[in-house]
């Protein structure tokens, strides 16, 4: 296989107990993904669940991630093999399944990623086998190693079923979606609520018990959450998104501009 692919690099880094850090993209321009990678993110989460991405724009972002030498992680809209199959043919470095709440749903996610007899993935690689530049024999020798399979834990039922979910073969690791997790117990958006944090602690403990790495998705600039999860031993962390980064920069600039205007007005009135 030669040099380790991005998915294998991430697996190896997590095995060493090191943190993999990245960010999310919602805007359609692929140069944003390239820029995120060039600024040091080790992965870019291409969000197909809460954005306007179609197949063409998803592919362009995967290619942009490769150009920046960063991993492309595509969150599909739902745990449906019809949605997963065309994304896999684009050759991403990881697939992220939202709202996985049971072991059966986890098995369905894995099956969508595997060729028979392990799963139900149809054969039709495009970019995944380098547009035919990679022989089928080589491609089929390691298809399961070439990309990560990540499931999101974002409902209280998923926490209750987490031990059984983690027993499903083929899952690389679970990832905490704290916003929807908070919503599932009536505290939407309050990810620091004691009951939400208790569920997060339970996830961490189960992953430790099972000797499994875990990930989390965080908002941009949330230093308290970053510190909290790093102290918990998180292995894979998404730290904000392109929309938030632009918003934060615009807000900080305008606040400073307005403060300078106010300072000038005060001096003029003296």
PDB file of C-alpha atoms in Angstrom:
ATOM      1  CA  UNK A   1       0.000   0.000   0.000  1.00  0.00           C
ATOM      2  CA  UNK A   2       2.993   2.333   0.301  1.00  0.00           C
ATOM      3  CA  UNK A   3       2.634   5.448   2.411  1.00  0.00           C
ATOM      4  CA  UNK A   4      -0.201   5.546   4.896  1.00  0.00           C
ATOM      5  CA  UNK A   5      -3.382   7.162   3.605  1.00  0.00           C
ATOM      6  CA  UNK A   6      -4.994   9.983   5.583  1.00  0.00           C
ATOM      7  CA  UNK A   7      -7.440   7.663   7.330  1.00  0.00           C
ATOM      8  CA  UNK A   8      -4.606   5.411   8.481  1.00  0.00           C
ATOM      9  CA  UNK A   9      -2.543   8.404   9.607  1.00  0.00           C
ATOM     10  CA  UNK A  10      -5.450   9.560  11.762  1.00  0.00           C
ATOM     11  CA  UNK A  11      -5.965   6.087  13.197  1.00  0.00           C
ATOM     12  CA  UNK A  12      -2.284   5.803  14.060  1.00  0.00           C
ATOM     13  CA  UNK A  13      -2.191   9.231  15.666  1.00  0.00           C
ATOM     14  CA  UNK A  14      -5.200   8.442  17.836  1.00  0.00           C
ATOM     15  CA  UNK A  15      -3.638   5.119  18.849  1.00  0.00           C
ATOM     16  CA  UNK A  16      -0.669   7.093  20.147  1.00  0.00           C
ATOM     17  CA  UNK A  17      -3.034   9.119  22.315  1.00  0.00           C
ATOM     18  CA  UNK A  18      -2.585  12.281  20.245  1.00  0.00           C
ATOM     19  CA  UNK A  19      -5.306  14.755  19.306  1.00  0.00           C
ATOM     20  CA  UNK A  20      -6.484  15.228  15.715  1.00  0.00           C
ATOM     21  CA  UNK A  21      -7.893  18.736  15.191  1.00  0.00           C
ATOM     22  CA  UNK A  22     -10.018  20.094  12.370  1.00  0.00           C
ATOM     23  CA  UNK A  23     -12.915  22.322  11.409  1.00  0.00           C
ATOM     24  CA  UNK A  24     -16.220  22.326   9.564  1.00  0.00           C
ATOM     25  CA  UNK A  25     -17.234  23.882   6.279  1.00  0.00           C
ATOM     26  CA  UNK A  26     -20.729  24.903   5.183  1.00  0.00           C
ATOM     27  CA  UNK A  27     -19.996  27.383   2.389  1.00  0.00           C
ATOM     28  CA  UNK A  28     -19.927  25.890  -1.102  1.00  0.00           C
ATOM     29  CA  UNK A  29     -16.681  27.480  -2.346  1.00  0.00           C
ATOM     30  CA  UNK A  30     -14.008  24.724  -2.199  1.00  0.00           C
ATOM     31  CA  UNK A  31     -11.250  27.276  -1.673  1.00  0.00           C
ATOM     32  CA  UNK A  32     -12.524  27.552   1.908  1.00  0.00           C
ATOM     33  CA  UNK A  33     -11.740  23.898   2.550  1.00  0.00           C
ATOM     34  CA  UNK A  34      -8.336  24.340   0.957  1.00  0.00           C
ATOM     35  CA  UNK A  35      -7.675  27.380   3.155  1.00  0.00           C
ATOM     36  CA  UNK A  36      -8.704  25.546   6.333  1.00  0.00           C
ATOM     37  CA  UNK A  37      -6.277  22.776   5.494  1.00  0.00           C
ATOM     38  CA  UNK A  38      -3.465  25.188   4.680  1.00  0.00           C
ATOM     39  CA  UNK A  39      -3.994  26.896   8.041  1.00  0.00           C
ATOM     40  CA  UNK A  40      -3.171  23.647   9.789  1.00  0.00           C
ATOM     41  CA  UNK A  41      -6.398  21.728  10.280  1.00  0.00           C
ATOM     42  CA  UNK A  42      -5.775  17.997  10.006  1.00  0.00           C
ATOM     43  CA  UNK A  43      -9.266  17.365   8.676  1.00  0.00           C
ATOM     44  CA  UNK A  44     -12.115  19.350   7.187  1.00  0.00           C
ATOM     45  CA  UNK A  45     -15.642  18.247   8.024  1.00  0.00           C
ATOM     46  CA  UNK A  46     -17.684  18.766   4.831  1.00  0.00           C
ATOM     47  CA  UNK A  47     -21.207  19.108   6.154  1.00  0.00           C
ATOM     48  CA  UNK A  48     -23.842  17.501   3.968  1.00  0.00           C
ATOM     49  CA  UNK A  49     -26.485  17.556   6.704  1.00  0.00           C
ATOM     50  CA  UNK A  50     -26.953  21.257   7.454  1.00  0.00           C
ATOM     51  CA  UNK A  51     -25.729  22.904   4.256  1.00  0.00           C
ATOM     52  CA  UNK A  52     -26.558  23.284   0.559  1.00  0.00           C
ATOM     53  CA  UNK A  53     -23.954  20.770  -0.621  1.00  0.00           C
ATOM     54  CA  UNK A  54     -24.866  18.635  -3.599  1.00  0.00           C
ATOM     55  CA  UNK A  55     -22.760  15.858  -5.137  1.00  0.00           C
ATOM     56  CA  UNK A  56     -20.711  18.185  -7.346  1.00  0.00           C
ATOM     57  CA  UNK A  57     -19.851  20.620  -4.564  1.00  0.00           C
ATOM     58  CA  UNK A  58     -19.052  17.769  -2.181  1.00  0.00           C
ATOM     59  CA  UNK A  59     -16.592  16.341  -4.697  1.00  0.00           C
ATOM     60  CA  UNK A  60     -14.958  19.734  -5.216  1.00  0.00           C
ATOM     61  CA  UNK A  61     -14.372  20.073  -1.469  1.00  0.00           C
ATOM     62  CA  UNK A  62     -12.895  16.578  -1.226  1.00  0.00           C
ATOM     63  CA  UNK A  63     -10.469  17.458  -4.010  1.00  0.00           C
ATOM     64  CA  UNK A  64      -9.670  20.792  -2.302  1.00  0.00           C
ATOM     65  CA  UNK A  65      -8.889  18.987   0.948  1.00  0.00           C
ATOM     66  CA  UNK A  66      -6.476  16.706  -0.897  1.00  0.00           C
ATOM     67  CA  UNK A  67      -4.809  19.753  -2.472  1.00  0.00           C
ATOM     68  CA  UNK A  68      -4.214  21.145   1.039  1.00  0.00           C
ATOM     69  CA  UNK A  69      -2.943  17.770   2.294  1.00  0.00           C
ATOM     70  CA  UNK A  70      -5.732  17.493   4.850  1.00  0.00           C
ATOM     71  CA  UNK A  71      -8.307  14.760   5.408  1.00  0.00           C
ATOM     72  CA  UNK A  72     -11.827  15.131   4.013  1.00  0.00           C
ATOM     73  CA  UNK A  73     -14.611  13.952   6.336  1.00  0.00           C
ATOM     74  CA  UNK A  74     -18.086  14.050   4.781  1.00  0.00           C
ATOM     75  CA  UNK A  75     -21.137  14.097   7.013  1.00  0.00           C
ATOM     76  CA  UNK A  76     -23.958  12.567   4.997  1.00  0.00           C
ATOM     77  CA  UNK A  77     -27.518  13.869   5.532  1.00  0.00           C
ATOM     78  CA  UNK A  78     -28.776  10.596   6.981  1.00  0.00           C
ATOM     79  CA  UNK A  79     -27.886   6.968   7.575  1.00  0.00           C
ATOM     80  CA  UNK A  80     -29.062   5.799   4.158  1.00  0.00           C
ATOM     81  CA  UNK A  81     -26.966   3.685   1.748  1.00  0.00           C
ATOM     82  CA  UNK A  82     -28.456   5.577  -1.199  1.00  0.00           C
ATOM     83  CA  UNK A  83     -26.897   8.784   0.149  1.00  0.00           C
ATOM     84  CA  UNK A  84     -23.650   7.136   1.208  1.00  0.00           C
ATOM     85  CA  UNK A  85     -22.786   5.287  -2.010  1.00  0.00           C
ATOM     86  CA  UNK A  86     -22.065   8.257  -4.321  1.00  0.00           C
ATOM     87  CA  UNK A  87     -20.005   9.972  -1.614  1.00  0.00           C
ATOM     88  CA  UNK A  88     -17.844   6.867  -1.160  1.00  0.00           C
ATOM     89  CA  UNK A  89     -17.132   6.832  -4.890  1.00  0.00           C
ATOM     90  CA  UNK A  90     -15.652  10.338  -4.486  1.00  0.00           C
ATOM     91  CA  UNK A  91     -12.903   8.904  -2.301  1.00  0.00           C
ATOM     92  CA  UNK A  92     -13.279  10.877   0.953  1.00  0.00           C
ATOM     93  CA  UNK A  93     -11.042  10.091   3.915  1.00  0.00           C
ATOM     94  CA  UNK A  94     -14.020   9.550   6.185  1.00  0.00           C
ATOM     95  CA  UNK A  95     -17.795   9.224   6.343  1.00  0.00           C
ATOM     96  CA  UNK A  96     -19.731  10.614   9.303  1.00  0.00           C
ATOM     97  CA  UNK A  97     -23.195   9.278  10.082  1.00  0.00           C
ATOM     98  CA  UNK A  98     -25.528  11.552  12.081  1.00  0.00           C
ATOM     99  CA  UNK A  99     -27.939  10.469  14.822  1.00  0.00           C
ATOM    100  CA  UNK A 100     -26.944   6.828  15.268  1.00  0.00           C
ATOM    101  CA  UNK A 101     -28.911   5.632  18.299  1.00  0.00           C
ATOM    102  CA  UNK A 102     -28.828   1.824  18.222  1.00  0.00           C
ATOM    103  CA  UNK A 103     -26.517  -1.046  17.356  1.00  0.00           C
ATOM    104  CA  UNK A 104     -28.794  -1.920  14.447  1.00  0.00           C
ATOM    105  CA  UNK A 105     -28.420   1.587  13.023  1.00  0.00           C
ATOM    106  CA  UNK A 106     -24.654   1.288  13.469  1.00  0.00           C
ATOM    107  CA  UNK A 107     -24.648  -2.006  11.561  1.00  0.00           C
ATOM    108  CA  UNK A 108     -26.647  -0.344   8.779  1.00  0.00           C
ATOM    109  CA  UNK A 109     -24.059   2.438   8.562  1.00  0.00           C
ATOM    110  CA  UNK A 110     -21.174  -0.008   8.360  1.00  0.00           C
ATOM    111  CA  UNK A 111     -22.962  -2.165   5.775  1.00  0.00           C
ATOM    112  CA  UNK A 112     -23.397   0.874   3.526  1.00  0.00           C
ATOM    113  CA  UNK A 113     -19.601   1.276   3.506  1.00  0.00           C
ATOM    114  CA  UNK A 114     -18.620  -2.359   2.893  1.00  0.00           C
ATOM    115  CA  UNK A 115     -18.628  -4.479  -0.238  1.00  0.00           C
ATOM    116  CA  UNK A 116     -20.373  -7.876  -0.090  1.00  0.00           C
ATOM    117  CA  UNK A 117     -20.291 -10.165   1.768  1.00  0.00           C
ATOM    118  CA  UNK A 118     -19.580  -7.735   4.629  1.00  0.00           C
ATOM    119  CA  UNK A 119     -22.027  -5.110   3.409  1.00  0.00           C
ATOM    120  CA  UNK A 120     -24.217  -3.785   0.634  1.00  0.00           C
ATOM    121  CA  UNK A 121     -21.994  -1.227  -1.104  1.00  0.00           C
ATOM    122  CA  UNK A 122     -22.320  -1.401  -4.866  1.00  0.00           C
ATOM    123  CA  UNK A 123     -19.163  -1.473  -6.944  1.00  0.00           C
ATOM    124  CA  UNK A 124     -18.502   1.639  -8.982  1.00  0.00           C
ATOM    125  CA  UNK A 125     -15.441   3.530  -7.724  1.00  0.00           C
ATOM    126  CA  UNK A 126     -14.628   6.732  -9.532  1.00  0.00           C
ATOM    127  CA  UNK A 127     -12.231   9.021  -7.690  1.00  0.00           C
ATOM    128  CA  UNK A 128     -11.992   6.335  -4.992  1.00  0.00           C
ATOM    129  CA  UNK A 129      -9.744   4.273  -7.275  1.00  0.00           C
ATOM    130  CA  UNK A 130      -8.082   7.336  -8.798  1.00  0.00           C
ATOM    131  CA  UNK A 131     -10.369   7.321 -11.817  1.00  0.00           C
ATOM    132  CA  UNK A 132      -9.127   3.888 -12.825  1.00  0.00           C
ATOM    133  CA  UNK A 133      -5.419   4.676 -12.405  1.00  0.00           C
ATOM    134  CA  UNK A 134      -5.468   2.222  -9.484  1.00  0.00           C
ATOM    135  CA  UNK A 135      -6.058  -1.365 -10.536  1.00  0.00           C
ATOM    136  CA  UNK A 136      -9.118  -3.051  -9.042  1.00  0.00           C
ATOM    137  CA  UNK A 137      -6.913  -5.676  -7.421  1.00  0.00           C
ATOM    138  CA  UNK A 138      -5.033  -2.994  -5.504  1.00  0.00           C
ATOM    139  CA  UNK A 139      -8.165  -1.009  -4.693  1.00  0.00           C
ATOM    140  CA  UNK A 140     -10.016  -4.041  -3.372  1.00  0.00           C
ATOM    141  CA  UNK A 141      -7.060  -5.144  -1.248  1.00  0.00           C
ATOM    142  CA  UNK A 142      -7.751  -2.420   1.327  1.00  0.00           C
ATOM    143  CA  UNK A 143     -11.052  -0.604   0.707  1.00  0.00           C
ATOM    144  CA  UNK A 144     -12.027  -0.684   4.382  1.00  0.00           C
ATOM    145  CA  UNK A 145      -8.750   0.861   5.522  1.00  0.00           C
ATOM    146  CA  UNK A 146      -8.862   3.795   3.131  1.00  0.00           C
ATOM    147  CA  UNK A 147     -11.553   5.789   4.958  1.00  0.00           C
ATOM    148  CA  UNK A 148     -12.874   6.325   8.468  1.00  0.00           C
ATOM    149  CA  UNK A 149     -16.361   5.315   9.544  1.00  0.00           C
ATOM    150  CA  UNK A 150     -17.561   7.660  12.267  1.00  0.00           C
ATOM    151  CA  UNK A 151     -20.935   7.649  14.014  1.00  0.00           C
ATOM    152  CA  UNK A 152     -22.438  10.597  15.831  1.00  0.00           C
ATOM    153  CA  UNK A 153     -23.771  10.143  19.343  1.00  0.00           C
ATOM    154  CA  UNK A 154     -26.297  12.943  19.666  1.00  0.00           C
ATOM    155  CA  UNK A 155     -29.292  11.499  21.498  1.00  0.00           C
ATOM    156  CA  UNK A 156     -29.801  10.196  25.016  1.00  0.00           C
ATOM    157  CA  UNK A 157     -30.892   6.837  23.549  1.00  0.00           C
ATOM    158  CA  UNK A 158     -27.502   6.541  21.833  1.00  0.00           C
ATOM    159  CA  UNK A 159     -25.773   6.996  25.182  1.00  0.00           C
ATOM    160  CA  UNK A 160     -27.916   4.274  26.711  1.00  0.00           C
ATOM    161  CA  UNK A 161     -27.048   1.945  23.823  1.00  0.00           C
ATOM    162  CA  UNK A 162     -23.418   2.986  23.433  1.00  0.00           C
ATOM    163  CA  UNK A 163     -21.806  -0.229  24.659  1.00  0.00           C
ATOM    164  CA  UNK A 164     -23.767  -2.265  22.110  1.00  0.00           C
ATOM    165  CA  UNK A 165     -23.070   0.312  19.395  1.00  0.00           C
ATOM    166  CA  UNK A 166     -19.318   0.130  20.012  1.00  0.00           C
ATOM    167  CA  UNK A 167     -19.434  -3.650  19.721  1.00  0.00           C
ATOM    168  CA  UNK A 168     -20.417  -3.296  16.058  1.00  0.00           C
ATOM    169  CA  UNK A 169     -17.430  -4.235  13.902  1.00  0.00           C
ATOM    170  CA  UNK A 170     -16.284  -1.665  11.372  1.00  0.00           C
ATOM    171  CA  UNK A 171     -16.831   1.539  13.355  1.00  0.00           C
ATOM    172  CA  UNK A 172     -13.690   3.582  13.882  1.00  0.00           C
ATOM    173  CA  UNK A 173     -15.011   5.762  16.677  1.00  0.00           C
ATOM    174  CA  UNK A 174     -18.057   7.640  17.999  1.00  0.00           C
ATOM    175  CA  UNK A 175     -18.308  11.418  17.940  1.00  0.00           C
ATOM    176  CA  UNK A 176     -20.327  13.494  20.392  1.00  0.00           C
ATOM    177  CA  UNK A 177     -22.827  15.984  18.955  1.00  0.00           C
ATOM    178  CA  UNK A 178     -23.525  17.999  22.078  1.00  0.00           C
ATOM    179  CA  UNK A 179     -26.212  20.307  20.664  1.00  0.00           C
ATOM    180  CA  UNK A 180     -28.612  17.586  19.570  1.00  0.00           C
ATOM    181  CA  UNK A 181     -27.679  15.605  22.666  1.00  0.00           C
ATOM    182  CA  UNK A 182     -28.785  18.538  24.800  1.00  0.00           C
ATOM    183  CA  UNK A 183     -32.005  18.805  22.778  1.00  0.00           C
ATOM    184  CA  UNK A 184     -32.814  15.145  23.407  1.00  0.00           C
ATOM    185  CA  UNK A 185     -33.171  15.865  27.140  1.00  0.00           C
ATOM    186  CA  UNK A 186     -34.932  19.215  26.808  1.00  0.00           C
ATOM    187  CA  UNK A 187     -31.962  21.603  27.029  1.00  0.00           C
ATOM    188  CA  UNK A 188     -31.342  22.584  23.404  1.00  0.00           C
ATOM    189  CA  UNK A 189     -28.183  24.653  23.052  1.00  0.00           C
ATOM    190  CA  UNK A 190     -27.221  24.426  26.728  1.00  0.00           C
ATOM    191  CA  UNK A 191     -24.311  22.059  26.237  1.00  0.00           C
ATOM    192  CA  UNK A 192     -22.874  22.948  29.647  1.00  0.00           C
ATOM    193  CA  UNK A 193     -26.024  21.998  31.553  1.00  0.00           C
ATOM    194  CA  UNK A 194     -25.143  19.536  34.337  1.00  0.00           C
ATOM    195  CA  UNK A 195     -27.372  16.835  32.842  1.00  0.00           C
ATOM    196  CA  UNK A 196     -25.768  17.244  29.414  1.00  0.00           C
ATOM    197  CA  UNK A 197     -22.283  17.168  30.877  1.00  0.00           C
ATOM    198  CA  UNK A 198     -23.251  14.055  32.841  1.00  0.00           C
ATOM    199  CA  UNK A 199     -24.177  12.334  29.565  1.00  0.00           C
ATOM    200  CA  UNK A 200     -20.876  13.458  28.039  1.00  0.00           C
ATOM    201  CA  UNK A 201     -19.016  12.047  31.030  1.00  0.00           C
ATOM    202  CA  UNK A 202     -20.885   8.769  30.594  1.00  0.00           C
ATOM    203  CA  UNK A 203     -19.834   8.611  26.936  1.00  0.00           C
ATOM    204  CA  UNK A 204     -16.221   9.193  27.917  1.00  0.00           C
ATOM    205  CA  UNK A 205     -16.321   6.488  30.571  1.00  0.00           C
ATOM    206  CA  UNK A 206     -17.867   3.924  28.228  1.00  0.00           C
ATOM    207  CA  UNK A 207     -15.250   4.668  25.558  1.00  0.00           C
ATOM    208  CA  UNK A 208     -12.505   4.234  28.145  1.00  0.00           C
ATOM    209  CA  UNK A 209     -14.084   0.985  29.297  1.00  0.00           C
ATOM    210  CA  UNK A 210     -14.131  -0.234  25.700  1.00  0.00           C
ATOM    211  CA  UNK A 211     -10.650   1.168  25.003  1.00  0.00           C
ATOM    212  CA  UNK A 212     -12.012   3.223  22.112  1.00  0.00           C
ATOM    213  CA  UNK A 213     -11.109   6.732  20.951  1.00  0.00           C
ATOM    214  CA  UNK A 214     -13.859   9.327  20.693  1.00  0.00           C
ATOM    215  CA  UNK A 215     -14.467  12.643  18.976  1.00  0.00           C
ATOM    216  CA  UNK A 216     -16.487  15.811  19.479  1.00  0.00           C
ATOM    217  CA  UNK A 217     -17.855  18.701  17.425  1.00  0.00           C
ATOM    218  CA  UNK A 218     -17.502  22.167  19.006  1.00  0.00           C
ATOM    219  CA  UNK A 219     -18.422  25.735  18.185  1.00  0.00           C
ATOM    220  CA  UNK A 220     -15.804  28.220  17.056  1.00  0.00           C
ATOM    221  CA  UNK A 221     -13.921  30.007  19.791  1.00  0.00           C
ATOM    222  CA  UNK A 222     -15.411  27.999  22.660  1.00  0.00           C
ATOM    223  CA  UNK A 223     -12.255  27.815  24.741  1.00  0.00           C
ATOM    224  CA  UNK A 224     -14.012  26.381  27.778  1.00  0.00           C
ATOM    225  CA  UNK A 225     -15.371  23.474  25.730  1.00  0.00           C
ATOM    226  CA  UNK A 226     -11.995  22.908  24.058  1.00  0.00           C
ATOM    227  CA  UNK A 227     -10.297  22.719  27.454  1.00  0.00           C
ATOM    228  CA  UNK A 228     -13.049  20.489  28.864  1.00  0.00           C
ATOM    229  CA  UNK A 229     -12.795  17.918  26.073  1.00  0.00           C
ATOM    230  CA  UNK A 230      -9.010  17.912  25.908  1.00  0.00           C
ATOM    231  CA  UNK A 231      -8.943  17.198  29.631  1.00  0.00           C
ATOM    232  CA  UNK A 232     -11.401  14.349  29.000  1.00  0.00           C
ATOM    233  CA  UNK A 233      -8.953  12.795  26.559  1.00  0.00           C
ATOM    234  CA  UNK A 234     -10.742  13.489  23.256  1.00  0.00           C
ATOM    235  CA  UNK A 235      -8.967  12.094  20.192  1.00  0.00           C
ATOM    236  CA  UNK A 236     -10.722  13.877  17.315  1.00  0.00           C
ATOM    237  CA  UNK A 237     -12.028  17.434  17.676  1.00  0.00           C
ATOM    238  CA  UNK A 238     -13.813  19.739  15.261  1.00  0.00           C
ATOM    239  CA  UNK A 239     -13.308  23.313  16.499  1.00  0.00           C
ATOM    240  CA  UNK A 240     -15.795  25.524  14.698  1.00  0.00           C
ATOM    241  CA  UNK A 241     -16.805  26.278  11.127  1.00  0.00           C
ATOM    242  CA  UNK A 242     -16.263  28.707   8.273  1.00  0.00           C
ATOM    243  CA  UNK A 243     -19.474  30.677   8.916  1.00  0.00           C
ATOM    244  CA  UNK A 244     -18.537  31.205  12.561  1.00  0.00           C
ATOM    245  CA  UNK A 245     -14.935  32.145  11.771  1.00  0.00           C
ATOM    246  CA  UNK A 246     -16.098  34.851   9.347  1.00  0.00           C
ATOM    247  CA  UNK A 247     -18.730  36.044  11.818  1.00  0.00           C
ATOM    248  CA  UNK A 248     -16.187  36.250  14.643  1.00  0.00           C
ATOM    249  CA  UNK A 249     -13.707  38.163  12.483  1.00  0.00           C
ATOM    250  CA  UNK A 250     -16.344  40.608  11.232  1.00  0.00           C
ATOM    251  CA  UNK A 251     -17.724  41.180  14.717  1.00  0.00           C
ATOM    252  CA  UNK A 252     -14.282  41.732  16.259  1.00  0.00           C
ATOM    253  CA  UNK A 253     -13.301  44.164  13.479  1.00  0.00           C
ATOM    254  CA  UNK A 254     -16.528  46.184  13.730  1.00  0.00           C
ATOM    255  CA  UNK A 255     -16.299  46.346  17.509  1.00  0.00           C
ATOM    256  CA  UNK A 256     -12.794  47.763  17.213  1.00  0.00           C
ATOM    257  CA  UNK A 257     -13.787  50.213  14.452  1.00  0.00           C
ATOM    258  CA  UNK A 258     -16.721  51.462  16.540  1.00  0.00           C
ATOM    259  CA  UNK A 259     -14.531  51.784  19.632  1.00  0.00           C
ATOM    260  CA  UNK A 260     -12.073  53.914  17.639  1.00  0.00           C
ATOM    261  CA  UNK A 261     -14.908  56.119  16.351  1.00  0.00           C
ATOM    262  CA  UNK A 262     -16.217  56.555  19.888  1.00  0.00           C
ATOM    263  CA  UNK A 263     -12.716  57.406  21.130  1.00  0.00           C
ATOM    264  CA  UNK A 264     -12.359  60.065  18.393  1.00  0.00           C
ATOM    265  CA  UNK A 265     -15.769  61.543  19.268  1.00  0.00           C
ATOM    266  CA  UNK A 266     -14.866  61.767  22.955  1.00  0.00           C
ATOM    267  CA  UNK A 267     -11.588  63.549  22.165  1.00  0.00           C
ATOM    268  CA  UNK A 268     -13.359  65.946  19.806  1.00  0.00           C
ATOM    269  CA  UNK A 269     -15.849  66.907  22.509  1.00  0.00           C
ATOM    270  CA  UNK A 270     -13.182  67.691  25.104  1.00  0.00           C
TER     271      UNK A 270
END
